[in-house]
PDB file of C-alpha atoms in Angstrom:
ATOM      1  CA  MET A   1      -4.872 101.954 -30.631  1.00 48.00           C
ATOM      2  CA  SER A   2      -2.663  99.164 -31.928  1.00 54.00           C
ATOM      3  CA  PHE A   3      -3.751  95.715 -33.019  1.00 58.00           C
ATOM      4  CA  THR A   4      -1.759  92.566 -33.476  1.00 69.00           C
ATOM      5  CA  GLN A   5      -2.160  90.642 -36.701  1.00 75.00           C
ATOM      6  CA  LYS A   6      -4.221  88.062 -34.884  1.00 76.00           C
ATOM      7  CA  GLU A   7      -6.615  90.670 -33.550  1.00 77.00           C
ATOM      8  CA  ILE A   8      -7.028  92.236 -36.970  1.00 74.00           C
ATOM      9  CA  ILE A   9      -7.860  88.878 -38.550  1.00 76.00           C
ATOM     10  CA  LYS A  10     -10.343  88.218 -35.775  1.00 77.00           C
ATOM     11  CA  GLN A  11     -11.959  91.605 -36.345  1.00 73.00           C
ATOM     12  CA  ILE A  12     -12.317  90.949 -40.073  1.00 74.00           C
ATOM     13  CA  LEU A  13     -13.838  87.528 -39.508  1.00 77.00           C
ATOM     14  CA  GLU A  14     -16.305  88.952 -36.993  1.00 76.00           C
ATOM     15  CA  TRP A  15     -17.221  91.761 -39.350  1.00 73.00           C
ATOM     16  CA  GLN A  16     -17.794  89.280 -42.180  1.00 76.00           C
ATOM     17  CA  SER A  17     -19.947  87.125 -39.934  1.00 75.00           C
ATOM     18  CA  LYS A  18     -22.046  90.120 -38.908  1.00 71.00           C
ATOM     19  CA  LYS A  19     -22.559  91.154 -42.517  1.00 74.00           C
ATOM     20  CA  GLU A  20     -23.718  87.667 -43.444  1.00 78.00           C
ATOM     21  CA  ASP A  21     -26.099  87.647 -40.491  1.00 75.00           C
ATOM     22  CA  GLU A  22     -27.467  90.964 -41.630  1.00 75.00           C
ATOM     23  CA  VAL A  23     -28.092  89.823 -45.212  1.00 80.00           C
ATOM     24  CA  ARG A  24     -29.643  86.562 -44.042  1.00 80.00           C
ATOM     25  CA  GLU A  25     -31.945  88.382 -41.662  1.00 76.00           C
ATOM     26  CA  LEU A  26     -33.028  90.867 -44.316  1.00 81.00           C
ATOM     27  CA  LYS A  27     -33.845  88.113 -46.808  1.00 84.00           C
ATOM     28  CA  LYS A  28     -35.803  86.255 -44.170  1.00 82.00           C
ATOM     29  CA  MET A  29     -37.747  89.332 -43.149  1.00 81.00           C
ATOM     30  CA  THR A  30     -38.474  90.309 -46.760  1.00 86.00           C
ATOM     31  CA  ASN A  31     -39.896  86.880 -47.478  1.00 87.00           C
ATOM     32  CA  TYR A  32     -42.244  87.214 -44.519  1.00 86.00           C
ATOM     33  CA  PHE A  33     -44.196  89.966 -46.215  1.00 91.00           C
ATOM     34  CA  LEU A  34     -46.429  89.077 -49.105  1.00 90.00           C
ATOM     35  CA  GLU A  35     -46.156  91.422 -52.024  1.00 91.00           C
ATOM     36  CA  ASN A  36     -49.419  93.006 -53.143  1.00 93.00           C
ATOM     37  CA  ASP A  37     -50.685  95.375 -55.814  1.00 94.00           C
ATOM     38  CA  ARG A  38     -50.003  98.429 -53.658  1.00 94.00           C
ATOM     39  CA  THR A  39     -46.393  97.361 -53.212  1.00 94.00           C
ATOM     40  CA  LYS A  40     -45.881  96.906 -56.926  1.00 94.00           C
ATOM     41  CA  LYS A  41     -47.439 100.248 -57.771  1.00 95.00           C
ATOM     42  CA  ALA A  42     -45.415 102.039 -55.106  1.00 95.00           C
ATOM     43  CA  ARG A  43     -42.200 100.514 -56.448  1.00 94.00           C
ATOM     44  CA  GLU A  44     -42.959 101.885 -59.914  1.00 94.00           C
ATOM     45  CA  VAL A  45     -43.518 105.325 -58.426  1.00 95.00           C
ATOM     46  CA  ALA A  46     -40.304 105.100 -56.413  1.00 95.00           C
ATOM     47  CA  PHE A  47     -38.327 104.643 -59.622  1.00 94.00           C
ATOM     48  CA  SER A  48     -40.104 107.395 -61.541  1.00 93.00           C
ATOM     49  CA  ASP A  49     -38.129 110.286 -63.002  1.00 92.00           C
ATOM     50  CA  GLU A  50     -39.756 112.642 -60.546  1.00 91.00           C
ATOM     51  CA  LEU A  51     -37.942 111.032 -57.618  1.00 92.00           C
ATOM     52  CA  SER A  52     -34.566 110.659 -59.279  1.00 92.00           C
ATOM     53  CA  GLU A  53     -33.039 113.513 -57.299  1.00 92.00           C
ATOM     54  CA  LEU A  54     -34.081 111.954 -53.992  1.00 92.00           C
ATOM     55  CA  ARG A  55     -32.971 108.499 -55.130  1.00 93.00           C
ATOM     56  CA  ASN A  56     -29.485 109.801 -55.735  1.00 93.00           C
ATOM     57  CA  GLN A  57     -29.183 110.707 -52.084  1.00 93.00           C
ATOM     58  CA  PHE A  58     -29.212 107.048 -51.102  1.00 94.00           C
ATOM     59  CA  SER A  59     -26.363 104.686 -51.812  1.00 89.00           C
ATOM     60  CA  SER A  60     -27.631 101.104 -51.793  1.00 88.00           C
ATOM     61  CA  PHE A  61     -31.250 101.551 -50.683  1.00 92.00           C
ATOM     62  CA  PHE A  62     -32.528 101.498 -54.281  1.00 91.00           C
ATOM     63  CA  SER A  63     -29.834  99.289 -55.716  1.00 83.00           C
ATOM     64  CA  THR A  64     -31.592  95.948 -55.316  1.00 61.00           C
ATOM     65  CA  HIS A  65     -34.267  96.892 -57.803  1.00 49.00           C
ATOM     66  CA  SER A  66     -34.138  93.954 -60.182  1.00 43.00           C
ATOM     67  CA  LYS A  67     -32.798  94.749 -63.602  1.00 40.00           C
ATOM     68  CA  GLY A  68     -35.748  93.098 -65.266  1.00 38.00           C
ATOM     69  CA  GLU A  69     -38.127  95.634 -63.768  1.00 40.00           C
ATOM     70  CA  GLN A  70     -36.240  98.725 -64.839  1.00 37.00           C
TER      71      GLN A  70
ATOM     72  CA  MET B   1     -42.454  87.203 -23.953  1.00 31.00           C
ATOM     73  CA  LYS B   2     -39.693  88.504 -21.809  1.00 38.00           C
ATOM     74  CA  ILE B   3     -38.281  91.856 -20.882  1.00 42.00           C
ATOM     75  CA  VAL B   4     -35.196  92.680 -22.899  1.00 45.00           C
ATOM     76  CA  ASP B   5     -32.593  93.900 -20.450  1.00 46.00           C
ATOM     77  CA  VAL B   6     -30.213  96.638 -21.392  1.00 45.00           C
ATOM     78  CA  GLU B   7     -27.262  94.328 -20.824  1.00 45.00           C
ATOM     79  CA  GLU B   8     -28.554  92.041 -23.536  1.00 49.00           C
ATOM     80  CA  LEU B   9     -28.609  94.668 -26.210  1.00 50.00           C
ATOM     81  CA  HIS B  10     -25.981  94.335 -28.860  1.00 48.00           C
ATOM     82  CA  ASN B  11     -25.067  96.671 -31.597  1.00 45.00           C
ATOM     83  CA  LEU B  12     -24.041  94.828 -34.742  1.00 44.00           C
ATOM     84  CA  GLU B  13     -23.702  97.779 -37.071  1.00 45.00           C
ATOM     85  CA  TYR B  14     -22.334 100.794 -35.221  1.00 43.00           C
ATOM     86  CA  ASP B  15     -20.130 101.717 -32.334  1.00 44.00           C
ATOM     87  CA  GLY B  16     -23.301 103.319 -31.044  1.00 43.00           C
ATOM     88  CA  PRO B  17     -25.881 104.322 -30.167  1.00 41.00           C
ATOM     89  CA  LEU B  18     -28.237 102.022 -32.041  1.00 47.00           C
ATOM     90  CA  TYR B  19     -29.449  98.611 -31.044  1.00 48.00           C
ATOM     91  CA  LEU B  20     -31.083  95.733 -32.824  1.00 48.00           C
ATOM     92  CA  VAL B  21     -34.473  94.474 -31.789  1.00 45.00           C
ATOM     93  CA  LEU B  22     -33.464  90.956 -32.689  1.00 46.00           C
ATOM     94  CA  ASP B  23     -33.323  88.699 -29.663  1.00 49.00           C
ATOM     95  CA  LYS B  24     -30.892  85.849 -30.233  1.00 52.00           C
ATOM     96  CA  THR B  25     -32.781  83.588 -27.851  1.00 55.00           C
ATOM     97  CA  LYS B  26     -35.871  83.735 -30.061  1.00 50.00           C
ATOM     98  CA  GLN B  27     -34.246  83.219 -33.447  1.00 51.00           C
ATOM     99  CA  ASN B  28     -35.872  79.854 -33.927  1.00 53.00           C
ATOM    100  CA  GLU B  29     -39.331  81.132 -33.099  1.00 50.00           C
ATOM    101  CA  SER B  30     -41.826  82.494 -35.554  1.00 45.00           C
ATOM    102  CA  ASP B  31     -41.446  86.155 -34.689  1.00 44.00           C
ATOM    103  CA  PRO B  32     -38.069  86.926 -33.142  1.00 41.00           C
ATOM    104  CA  ARG B  33     -38.572  90.643 -33.618  1.00 44.00           C
ATOM    105  CA  ALA B  34     -41.551  91.112 -31.330  1.00 44.00           C
ATOM    106  CA  CYS B  35     -39.493  91.153 -28.135  1.00 49.00           C
ATOM    107  CA  GLY B  36     -39.685  94.467 -26.409  1.00 66.00           C
ATOM    108  CA  CYS B  37     -40.051  96.099 -29.784  1.00 76.00           C
ATOM    109  CA  ALA B  38     -41.693  99.290 -28.546  1.00 81.00           C
ATOM    110  CA  SER B  39     -39.116  99.844 -25.811  1.00 79.00           C
ATOM    111  CA  LEU B  40     -36.221  99.339 -28.147  1.00 79.00           C
ATOM    112  CA  ALA B  41     -37.756 101.501 -30.864  1.00 86.00           C
ATOM    113  CA  LEU B  42     -38.264 104.292 -28.340  1.00 88.00           C
ATOM    114  CA  LEU B  43     -34.759 103.864 -26.943  1.00 85.00           C
ATOM    115  CA  ASN B  44     -33.149 103.901 -30.373  1.00 85.00           C
ATOM    116  CA  SER B  45     -35.143 106.965 -31.371  1.00 90.00           C
ATOM    117  CA  ILE B  46     -34.164 108.830 -28.239  1.00 91.00           C
ATOM    118  CA  LEU B  47     -30.481 107.977 -28.579  1.00 86.00           C
ATOM    119  CA  PHE B  48     -30.387 108.840 -32.255  1.00 87.00           C
ATOM    120  CA  LEU B  49     -32.215 112.134 -31.772  1.00 91.00           C
ATOM    121  CA  LYS B  50     -29.982 113.070 -28.856  1.00 90.00           C
ATOM    122  CA  GLU B  51     -26.943 112.532 -31.026  1.00 87.00           C
ATOM    123  CA  LYS B  52     -28.470 114.536 -33.857  1.00 88.00           C
ATOM    124  CA  MET B  53     -29.486 117.435 -31.608  1.00 89.00           C
ATOM    125  CA  ASN B  54     -26.335 117.218 -29.511  1.00 89.00           C
ATOM    126  CA  ILE B  55     -28.305 116.788 -26.296  1.00 88.00           C
ATOM    127  CA  GLN B  56     -26.187 115.799 -23.310  1.00 87.00           C
ATOM    128  CA  ASP B  57     -28.517 115.432 -20.349  1.00 87.00           C
ATOM    129  CA  GLY B  58     -26.403 113.005 -18.357  1.00 86.00           C
ATOM    130  CA  GLN B  59     -28.991 110.256 -18.638  1.00 83.00           C
ATOM    131  CA  THR B  60     -27.425 106.838 -19.199  1.00 77.00           C
ATOM    132  CA  ILE B  61     -28.693 104.321 -21.733  1.00 74.00           C
ATOM    133  CA  TYR B  62     -29.635 102.084 -18.849  1.00 71.00           C
ATOM    134  CA  GLY B  63     -31.532 104.954 -17.236  1.00 77.00           C
ATOM    135  CA  GLU B  64     -33.392 105.744 -20.426  1.00 81.00           C
ATOM    136  CA  MET B  65     -34.395 102.120 -20.825  1.00 76.00           C
ATOM    137  CA  ARG B  66     -35.637 101.870 -17.271  1.00 76.00           C
ATOM    138  CA  ARG B  67     -37.613 105.076 -17.704  1.00 82.00           C
ATOM    139  CA  ILE B  68     -39.212 103.745 -20.879  1.00 83.00           C
ATOM    140  CA  GLN B  69     -40.095 100.453 -19.253  1.00 75.00           C
ATOM    141  CA  LYS B  70     -41.610 102.212 -16.267  1.00 78.00           C
ATOM    142  CA  LEU B  71     -43.615 104.859 -18.088  1.00 80.00           C
ATOM    143  CA  THR B  72     -44.909 102.519 -20.777  1.00 78.00           C
ATOM    144  CA  LYS B  73     -45.930 100.004 -18.113  1.00 73.00           C
ATOM    145  CA  GLU B  74     -43.968  97.372 -19.935  1.00 66.00           C
ATOM    146  CA  GLU B  75     -44.335  94.558 -17.415  1.00 61.00           C
ATOM    147  CA  LYS B  76     -45.022  91.986 -20.090  1.00 59.00           C
ATOM    148  CA  ASN B  77     -43.398  93.525 -23.122  1.00 56.00           C
ATOM    149  CA  ALA B  78     -46.844  94.366 -24.385  1.00 61.00           C
ATOM    150  CA  VAL B  79     -46.716  98.119 -24.788  1.00 65.00           C
ATOM    151  CA  LEU B  80     -50.055  99.467 -25.943  1.00 72.00           C
ATOM    152  CA  PRO B  81     -50.076 102.288 -28.499  1.00 75.00           C
ATOM    153  CA  GLU B  82     -51.683 104.679 -26.014  1.00 77.00           C
ATOM    154  CA  ASN B  83     -48.924 104.042 -23.481  1.00 79.00           C
ATOM    155  CA  MET B  84     -46.290 104.597 -26.116  1.00 84.00           C
ATOM    156  CA  LEU B  85     -47.907 107.823 -27.294  1.00 86.00           C
ATOM    157  CA  SER B  86     -48.252 109.007 -23.720  1.00 85.00           C
ATOM    158  CA  PHE B  87     -44.528 108.416 -23.236  1.00 89.00           C
ATOM    159  CA  ILE B  88     -43.699 110.311 -26.429  1.00 91.00           C
ATOM    160  CA  GLU B  89     -45.827 113.211 -25.249  1.00 91.00           C
ATOM    161  CA  LYS B  90     -43.887 113.440 -21.984  1.00 89.00           C
ATOM    162  CA  HIS B  91     -40.320 112.924 -23.167  1.00 91.00           C
ATOM    163  CA  SER B  92     -38.317 116.086 -23.768  1.00 90.00           C
ATOM    164  CA  VAL B  93     -36.378 114.675 -26.736  1.00 92.00           C
ATOM    165  CA  PHE B  94     -39.560 113.960 -28.667  1.00 93.00           C
ATOM    166  CA  ASN B  95     -40.957 117.306 -27.619  1.00 91.00           C
ATOM    167  CA  SER B  96     -37.974 118.941 -29.295  1.00 90.00           C
ATOM    168  CA  CYS B  97     -39.103 117.622 -32.664  1.00 92.00           C
ATOM    169  CA  ARG B  98     -41.941 118.265 -35.033  1.00 92.00           C
ATOM    170  CA  LEU B  99     -44.226 115.285 -35.444  1.00 93.00           C
ATOM    171  CA  LEU B 100     -45.650 114.160 -38.736  1.00 94.00           C
ATOM    172  CA  VAL B 101     -48.003 111.186 -38.892  1.00 94.00           C
ATOM    173  CA  MET B 102     -48.496 109.334 -42.159  1.00 95.00           C
ATOM    174  CA  ASN B 103     -50.144 106.175 -43.431  1.00 96.00           C
ATOM    175  CA  PRO B 104     -48.608 105.118 -46.765  1.00 96.00           C
ATOM    176  CA  ASN B 105     -51.803 103.293 -47.696  1.00 94.00           C
ATOM    177  CA  GLY B 106     -53.837 106.464 -47.395  1.00 94.00           C
ATOM    178  CA  MET B 107     -51.538 108.627 -49.501  1.00 95.00           C
ATOM    179  CA  LEU B 108     -50.476 108.991 -53.088  1.00 95.00           C
ATOM    180  CA  ALA B 109     -47.253 107.006 -53.387  1.00 95.00           C
ATOM    181  CA  ASP B 110     -45.224 109.847 -54.857  1.00 94.00           C
ATOM    182  CA  VAL B 111     -46.292 112.244 -52.098  1.00 95.00           C
ATOM    183  CA  PHE B 112     -45.452 109.657 -49.475  1.00 96.00           C
ATOM    184  CA  PHE B 113     -42.008 108.959 -50.930  1.00 96.00           C
ATOM    185  CA  LYS B 114     -41.150 112.625 -51.320  1.00 95.00           C
ATOM    186  CA  ILE B 115     -41.908 113.341 -47.679  1.00 95.00           C
ATOM    187  CA  PHE B 116     -40.500 110.112 -46.285  1.00 96.00           C
ATOM    188  CA  LEU B 117     -37.219 110.101 -48.210  1.00 95.00           C
ATOM    189  CA  ARG B 118     -36.604 113.803 -47.738  1.00 94.00           C
ATOM    190  CA  ARG B 119     -37.198 113.473 -44.030  1.00 94.00           C
ATOM    191  CA  LEU B 120     -34.759 110.583 -43.816  1.00 94.00           C
ATOM    192  CA  THR B 121     -32.042 112.488 -45.619  1.00 93.00           C
ATOM    193  CA  GLU B 122     -32.562 115.419 -43.262  1.00 91.00           C
ATOM    194  CA  GLY B 123     -31.937 113.205 -40.249  1.00 90.00           C
ATOM    195  CA  SER B 124     -35.503 112.615 -39.110  1.00 93.00           C
ATOM    196  CA  VAL B 125     -36.406 109.302 -37.549  1.00 94.00           C
ATOM    197  CA  ALA B 126     -39.610 107.329 -37.909  1.00 96.00           C
ATOM    198  CA  LEU B 127     -41.415 105.105 -35.499  1.00 95.00           C
ATOM    199  CA  VAL B 128     -43.518 102.718 -37.543  1.00 94.00           C
ATOM    200  CA  MET B 129     -46.525 100.956 -36.069  1.00 92.00           C
ATOM    201  CA  MET B 130     -47.065  97.995 -38.343  1.00 91.00           C
ATOM    202  CA  GLU B 131     -48.047  94.370 -38.715  1.00 90.00           C
ATOM    203  CA  ILE B 132     -45.440  91.674 -39.010  1.00 86.00           C
ATOM    204  CA  PRO B 133     -46.787  88.306 -40.108  1.00 87.00           C
ATOM    205  CA  ALA B 134     -46.347  85.608 -37.502  1.00 80.00           C
ATOM    206  CA  LYS B 135     -45.392  83.069 -40.141  1.00 82.00           C
ATOM    207  CA  LYS B 136     -43.932  83.265 -43.570  1.00 83.00           C
ATOM    208  CA  ASN B 137     -46.558  83.908 -46.244  1.00 83.00           C
ATOM    209  CA  ASP B 138     -49.285  84.734 -43.716  1.00 87.00           C
ATOM    210  CA  ARG B 139     -51.836  87.161 -45.094  1.00 91.00           C
ATOM    211  CA  ALA B 140     -52.370  90.520 -43.458  1.00 92.00           C
ATOM    212  CA  ARG B 141     -54.832  90.571 -40.591  1.00 91.00           C
ATOM    213  CA  ASN B 142     -54.679  94.353 -40.336  1.00 92.00           C
ATOM    214  CA  VAL B 143     -53.690  94.116 -36.688  1.00 87.00           C
ATOM    215  CA  LEU B 144     -50.696  96.161 -35.615  1.00 86.00           C
ATOM    216  CA  ASN B 145     -48.262  94.068 -33.626  1.00 83.00           C
ATOM    217  CA  HIS B 146     -44.887  95.724 -34.007  1.00 84.00           C
ATOM    218  CA  VAL B 147     -43.158  99.038 -33.581  1.00 88.00           C
ATOM    219  CA  SER B 148     -39.952  99.614 -35.457  1.00 88.00           C
ATOM    220  CA  PHE B 149     -37.403 102.370 -35.660  1.00 90.00           C
ATOM    221  CA  VAL B 150     -36.414 103.606 -39.114  1.00 94.00           C
ATOM    222  CA  HIS B 151     -33.603 106.034 -39.792  1.00 92.00           C
ATOM    223  CA  SER B 152     -31.028 106.855 -42.408  1.00 92.00           C
ATOM    224  CA  LYS B 153     -27.317 107.410 -42.119  1.00 88.00           C
ATOM    225  CA  ASP B 154     -24.664 107.904 -44.780  1.00 89.00           C
ATOM    226  CA  GLY B 155     -27.110 107.136 -47.578  1.00 92.00           C
ATOM    227  CA  GLU B 156     -28.319 103.890 -46.081  1.00 91.00           C
ATOM    228  CA  VAL B 157     -31.719 103.152 -44.561  1.00 93.00           C
ATOM    229  CA  TYR B 158     -32.036 101.094 -41.406  1.00 89.00           C
ATOM    230  CA  PHE B 159     -35.044  99.268 -39.985  1.00 88.00           C
ATOM    231  CA  ASP B 160     -34.498  98.433 -36.317  1.00 81.00           C
ATOM    232  CA  GLY B 161     -30.783  98.760 -36.952  1.00 77.00           C
ATOM    233  CA  LEU B 162     -30.883  96.359 -39.890  1.00 81.00           C
ATOM    234  CA  ARG B 163     -29.737  97.874 -43.174  1.00 85.00           C
ATOM    235  CA  VAL B 164     -32.627  97.444 -45.567  1.00 89.00           C
ATOM    236  CA  THR B 165     -33.581  97.904 -49.177  1.00 92.00           C
ATOM    237  CA  LEU B 166     -36.480  99.653 -50.822  1.00 94.00           C
ATOM    238  CA  ASP B 167     -38.049  96.281 -51.583  1.00 93.00           C
ATOM    239  CA  PHE B 168     -38.133  95.344 -47.922  1.00 93.00           C
ATOM    240  CA  LEU B 169     -39.646  98.631 -46.771  1.00 94.00           C
ATOM    241  CA  LEU B 170     -42.276  98.605 -49.505  1.00 95.00           C
ATOM    242  CA  ARG B 171     -43.397  95.122 -48.602  1.00 94.00           C
ATOM    243  CA  ALA B 172     -43.441  96.007 -44.914  1.00 94.00           C
ATOM    244  CA  PHE B 173     -45.210  99.372 -45.236  1.00 96.00           C
ATOM    245  CA  TYR B 174     -47.830  98.182 -47.710  1.00 96.00           C
ATOM    246  CA  PHE B 175     -48.406  94.757 -46.179  1.00 95.00           C
ATOM    247  CA  SER B 176     -51.150  95.889 -43.840  1.00 93.00           C
ATOM    248  CA  THR B 177     -53.452  98.866 -44.285  1.00 94.00           C
ATOM    249  CA  PRO B 178     -53.260 100.392 -40.762  1.00 93.00           C
ATOM    250  CA  THR B 179     -49.474 100.871 -40.981  1.00 95.00           C
ATOM    251  CA  THR B 180     -48.678 104.226 -39.417  1.00 94.00           C
ATOM    252  CA  LEU B 181     -45.463 106.231 -39.506  1.00 96.00           C
ATOM    253  CA  MET B 182     -44.673 108.790 -36.853  1.00 95.00           C
ATOM    254  CA  ILE B 183     -41.853 110.912 -38.195  1.00 96.00           C
ATOM    255  CA  PHE B 184     -39.901 113.038 -35.754  1.00 95.00           C
ATOM    256  CA  ALA B 185     -38.331 115.913 -37.616  1.00 91.00           C
ATOM    257  CA  LEU B 186     -35.512 117.983 -36.252  1.00 85.00           C
ATOM    258  CA  ASN B 187     -36.447 121.574 -35.624  1.00 77.00           C
ATOM    259  CA  ASN B 188     -33.168 123.142 -36.628  1.00 63.00           C
ATOM    260  CA  ARG B 189     -34.065 123.424 -40.298  1.00 53.00           C
ATOM    261  CA  GLY B 190     -37.098 125.529 -39.568  1.00 49.00           C
ATOM    262  CA  GLN B 191     -38.819 124.921 -42.858  1.00 49.00           C
ATOM    263  CA  ASP B 192     -41.552 122.679 -44.055  1.00 49.00           C
ATOM    264  CA  GLU B 193     -41.811 120.464 -47.093  1.00 47.00           C
ATOM    265  CA  LYS B 194     -41.201 122.260 -50.331  1.00 46.00           C
TER     266      LYS B 194
END
């Protein structure tokens, strides 16, 4: 399949727009849920040494853990 | 609430076969995700599992959606859990999997994570019956009002087709106590949790 320059630029712009939509939607959805004690405790467990092997099998799923909590 | 037609489904992340629950026409409303959530979660699960198990039964996406809508009695986009479970019981794709039911709130967190994350990496999918707050900062009412489809691909985790983080899933899973995960595990591995 061949693309003209114009089509490629359009594709990139659309892709960028979709990514921004995705991030915006995730932030919005995350803010909908109130954090509670169970959430905090579970997060500590998720970053325990015991689960390090499983954590390494995911690329960005664990990457947003704030540096201050590590 | 309105029926989400197959023609309206858009896939923002893949070439296929996954679809977002998000309905663009309801983006300004309090809960844009509650449109036909059960139907779409079932459809996404079926399509994903078919791809994983290499099932080619000739059924079109449109046909699958119509079948779901008919068998779940989804006249008003209000699929009751018993209708959804009845559909799962009858559908051959779900019958090809092993079913594991979990409630994160009723389990030790490390046990839950071990099972959940390992299942995801092995290609299992999860249907999650959960509560989504109607408004931002609403407290949990412990009433399930949403079904979502969770899966993993290439080291990323997706919730209804939206790539998510651990923080999001933790808040969602532990928001309300009745949250229930139905994990459909592929049978080809033939072994249980280690």
